[in-house]
């Protein structure tokens, strides 16, 4: 894909490091994260067994992260340094993303004071894998994706 003349240095770096197709190869502490988020036991078990695919692409000046399993799919269009709203578990969240030190950082906070807890997501490359570190409360989980 041709690079647009207006593409920022951050997007060029993201294109080189993150863009492509990825598949889950490992998890750390994921069930505890789901429990902290209030997911019921059957949903936690089903999610723990799923092996999501993740595709990262750049559309205009936004980073698209599309994650899918047999049971669900989710698309995020991330624009850096701009607040936006996203719905998670029927709760509106205020989101803010930035690219810093080679990491895609995303913070999400509930707008309506629901039971959903604020969370922070950090995507980075380590040992040729894309790592998604998720923090909520005192729980830190990691999802590790290998390039397909």
Short mmCIF file of C-alpha atoms in Angstrom, two decimals:
data_model
loop_
_atom_site.label_atom_id
_atom_site.label_comp_id
_atom_site.label_asym_id
_atom_site.label_seq_id
_atom_site.Cartn_x
_atom_site.Cartn_y
_atom_site.Cartn_z
CA UNK A 1 0.00 0.00 0.00
CA UNK A 2 1.38 3.40 -0.91
CA UNK A 3 2.21 5.73 1.92
CA UNK A 4 0.22 8.95 1.96
CA UNK A 5 2.30 12.14 1.97
CA UNK A 6 0.56 13.31 5.15
CA UNK A 7 1.33 10.14 7.08
CA UNK A 8 3.00 10.95 10.38
CA UNK A 9 6.20 9.40 11.66
CA UNK A 10 4.13 7.53 14.26
CA UNK A 11 1.91 5.96 11.61
CA UNK A 12 4.95 5.01 9.53
CA UNK A 13 6.43 3.27 12.58
CA UNK A 14 3.12 1.55 13.36
CA UNK A 15 2.86 0.40 9.72
CA UNK A 16 6.34 -1.16 9.94
CA UNK A 17 5.87 -2.77 13.36
CA UNK A 18 2.20 -3.63 13.85
CA UNK A 19 0.35 -3.79 10.53
CA UNK A 20 -0.49 -7.35 9.53
CA UNK A 21 -2.31 -10.44 10.71
CA UNK A 22 -1.67 -11.93 14.13
CA UNK A 23 -2.89 -15.04 16.01
CA UNK A 24 -3.00 -15.60 19.76
CA UNK A 25 -0.10 -17.79 20.89
CA UNK A 26 -0.23 -17.25 24.65
CA UNK A 27 -1.96 -15.56 27.57
CA UNK A 28 -1.02 -14.59 31.09
CA UNK A 29 -3.58 -13.85 33.81
CA UNK A 30 -6.42 -13.39 31.27
CA UNK A 31 -9.10 -15.15 33.31
CA UNK A 32 -8.30 -12.93 36.33
CA UNK A 33 -8.72 -9.88 34.07
CA UNK A 34 -12.12 -11.13 32.90
CA UNK A 35 -13.15 -11.83 36.50
CA UNK A 36 -12.08 -8.31 37.54
CA UNK A 37 -14.22 -6.96 34.65
CA UNK A 38 -17.23 -8.85 36.02
CA UNK A 39 -17.48 -11.53 33.32
CA UNK A 40 -19.47 -14.57 34.47
CA UNK A 41 -17.68 -17.91 34.93
CA UNK A 42 -18.93 -19.59 31.69
CA UNK A 43 -17.92 -16.54 29.62
CA UNK A 44 -14.47 -16.50 31.24
CA UNK A 45 -13.94 -20.19 30.44
CA UNK A 46 -15.12 -19.79 26.84
CA UNK A 47 -12.93 -16.71 26.32
CA UNK A 48 -9.95 -18.49 27.83
CA UNK A 49 -10.21 -21.31 25.30
CA UNK A 50 -10.69 -19.07 22.27
CA UNK A 51 -7.73 -18.25 20.03
CA UNK A 52 -8.48 -14.86 18.49
CA UNK A 53 -7.01 -13.56 15.30
CA UNK A 54 -6.08 -9.89 15.17
CA UNK A 55 -5.55 -7.74 12.10
CA UNK A 56 -3.94 -4.32 12.37
CA UNK A 57 -4.20 -1.90 9.47
CA UNK A 58 -4.08 1.83 8.82
CA UNK A 59 -7.01 3.58 7.18
CA UNK A 60 -6.48 7.28 6.53
CA UNK A 61 -4.99 8.56 9.81
CA UNK A 62 -6.55 5.88 12.03
CA UNK A 63 -5.28 2.52 13.21
CA UNK A 64 -7.83 -0.26 12.73
CA UNK A 65 -7.59 -3.23 15.08
CA UNK A 66 -9.97 -6.04 14.13
CA UNK A 67 -10.10 -9.00 16.52
CA UNK A 68 -12.22 -12.09 15.89
CA UNK A 69 -12.94 -15.57 17.20
CA UNK A 70 -15.60 -18.13 16.36
CA UNK A 71 -17.90 -16.46 18.92
CA UNK A 72 -17.41 -12.71 18.43
CA UNK A 73 -15.61 -9.97 16.60
CA UNK A 74 -14.62 -6.44 17.52
CA UNK A 75 -13.35 -3.56 15.45
CA UNK A 76 -11.58 -0.56 16.93
CA UNK A 77 -10.71 2.53 14.90
CA UNK A 78 -8.08 4.38 16.89
CA UNK A 79 -7.23 8.01 16.25
CA UNK A 80 -4.39 9.29 18.37
CA UNK A 81 -4.66 12.22 20.77
CA UNK A 82 -8.42 12.53 20.31
CA UNK A 83 -11.05 11.58 22.92
CA UNK A 84 -13.82 9.35 21.61
CA UNK A 85 -16.59 7.10 22.90
CA UNK A 86 -16.82 3.33 22.61
CA UNK A 87 -19.37 0.86 23.95
CA UNK A 88 -18.15 -2.12 25.99
CA UNK A 89 -20.67 -4.51 27.56
CA UNK A 90 -23.44 -1.98 26.90
CA UNK A 91 -21.49 0.71 28.74
CA UNK A 92 -20.26 3.90 27.11
CA UNK A 93 -16.57 4.43 27.68
CA UNK A 94 -14.48 7.55 27.18
CA UNK A 95 -11.36 6.48 25.29
CA UNK A 96 -8.06 8.17 24.58
CA UNK A 97 -5.23 6.70 22.52
CA UNK A 98 -1.68 7.78 21.91
CA UNK A 99 1.48 6.35 20.41
CA UNK A 100 4.47 6.66 22.70
CA UNK A 101 7.85 4.93 22.96
CA UNK A 102 6.89 2.36 20.32
CA UNK A 103 3.64 1.45 22.12
CA UNK A 104 -0.01 1.95 21.23
CA UNK A 105 -1.61 3.12 24.50
CA UNK A 106 -5.37 3.18 25.06
CA UNK A 107 -7.20 4.25 28.21
CA UNK A 108 -10.92 3.64 28.72
CA UNK A 109 -13.12 5.00 31.50
CA UNK A 110 -16.87 4.50 32.00
CA UNK A 111 -18.92 7.61 31.32
CA UNK A 112 -22.11 6.62 33.10
CA UNK A 113 -20.70 5.40 36.42
CA UNK A 114 -21.48 1.75 35.67
CA UNK A 115 -19.85 -1.33 37.20
CA UNK A 116 -17.32 -1.53 34.36
CA UNK A 117 -13.91 -0.55 35.66
CA UNK A 118 -11.46 1.77 33.89
CA UNK A 119 -8.80 -0.06 31.95
CA UNK A 120 -5.55 0.60 30.17
CA UNK A 121 -4.32 -1.31 27.13
CA UNK A 122 -0.77 -1.24 25.82
CA UNK A 123 0.25 -2.89 22.55
CA UNK A 124 3.95 -3.37 21.87
CA UNK A 125 6.30 -5.66 19.98
CA UNK A 126 8.51 -8.07 21.95
CA UNK A 127 10.52 -10.95 20.45
CA UNK A 128 8.65 -10.54 17.12
CA UNK A 129 5.31 -10.96 18.91
CA UNK A 130 2.64 -8.34 19.45
CA UNK A 131 1.83 -8.15 23.15
CA UNK A 132 -1.44 -6.70 24.43
CA UNK A 133 -1.04 -5.78 28.10
CA UNK A 134 -4.38 -5.08 29.80
CA UNK A 135 -4.60 -3.42 33.20
CA UNK A 136 -7.75 -3.09 35.27
CA UNK A 137 -7.71 -2.43 39.00
CA UNK A 138 -4.72 -4.34 40.39
CA UNK A 139 -4.89 -7.02 37.67
CA UNK A 140 -2.44 -7.10 34.78
CA UNK A 141 -3.00 -9.59 31.95
CA UNK A 142 -1.17 -10.20 28.70
CA UNK A 143 -2.32 -11.59 25.36
CA UNK A 144 0.57 -12.56 23.10
CA UNK A 145 0.07 -12.70 19.33
CA UNK A 146 2.40 -14.22 16.75
CA UNK A 147 2.52 -12.90 13.19
CA UNK A 148 0.60 -15.08 10.71
#
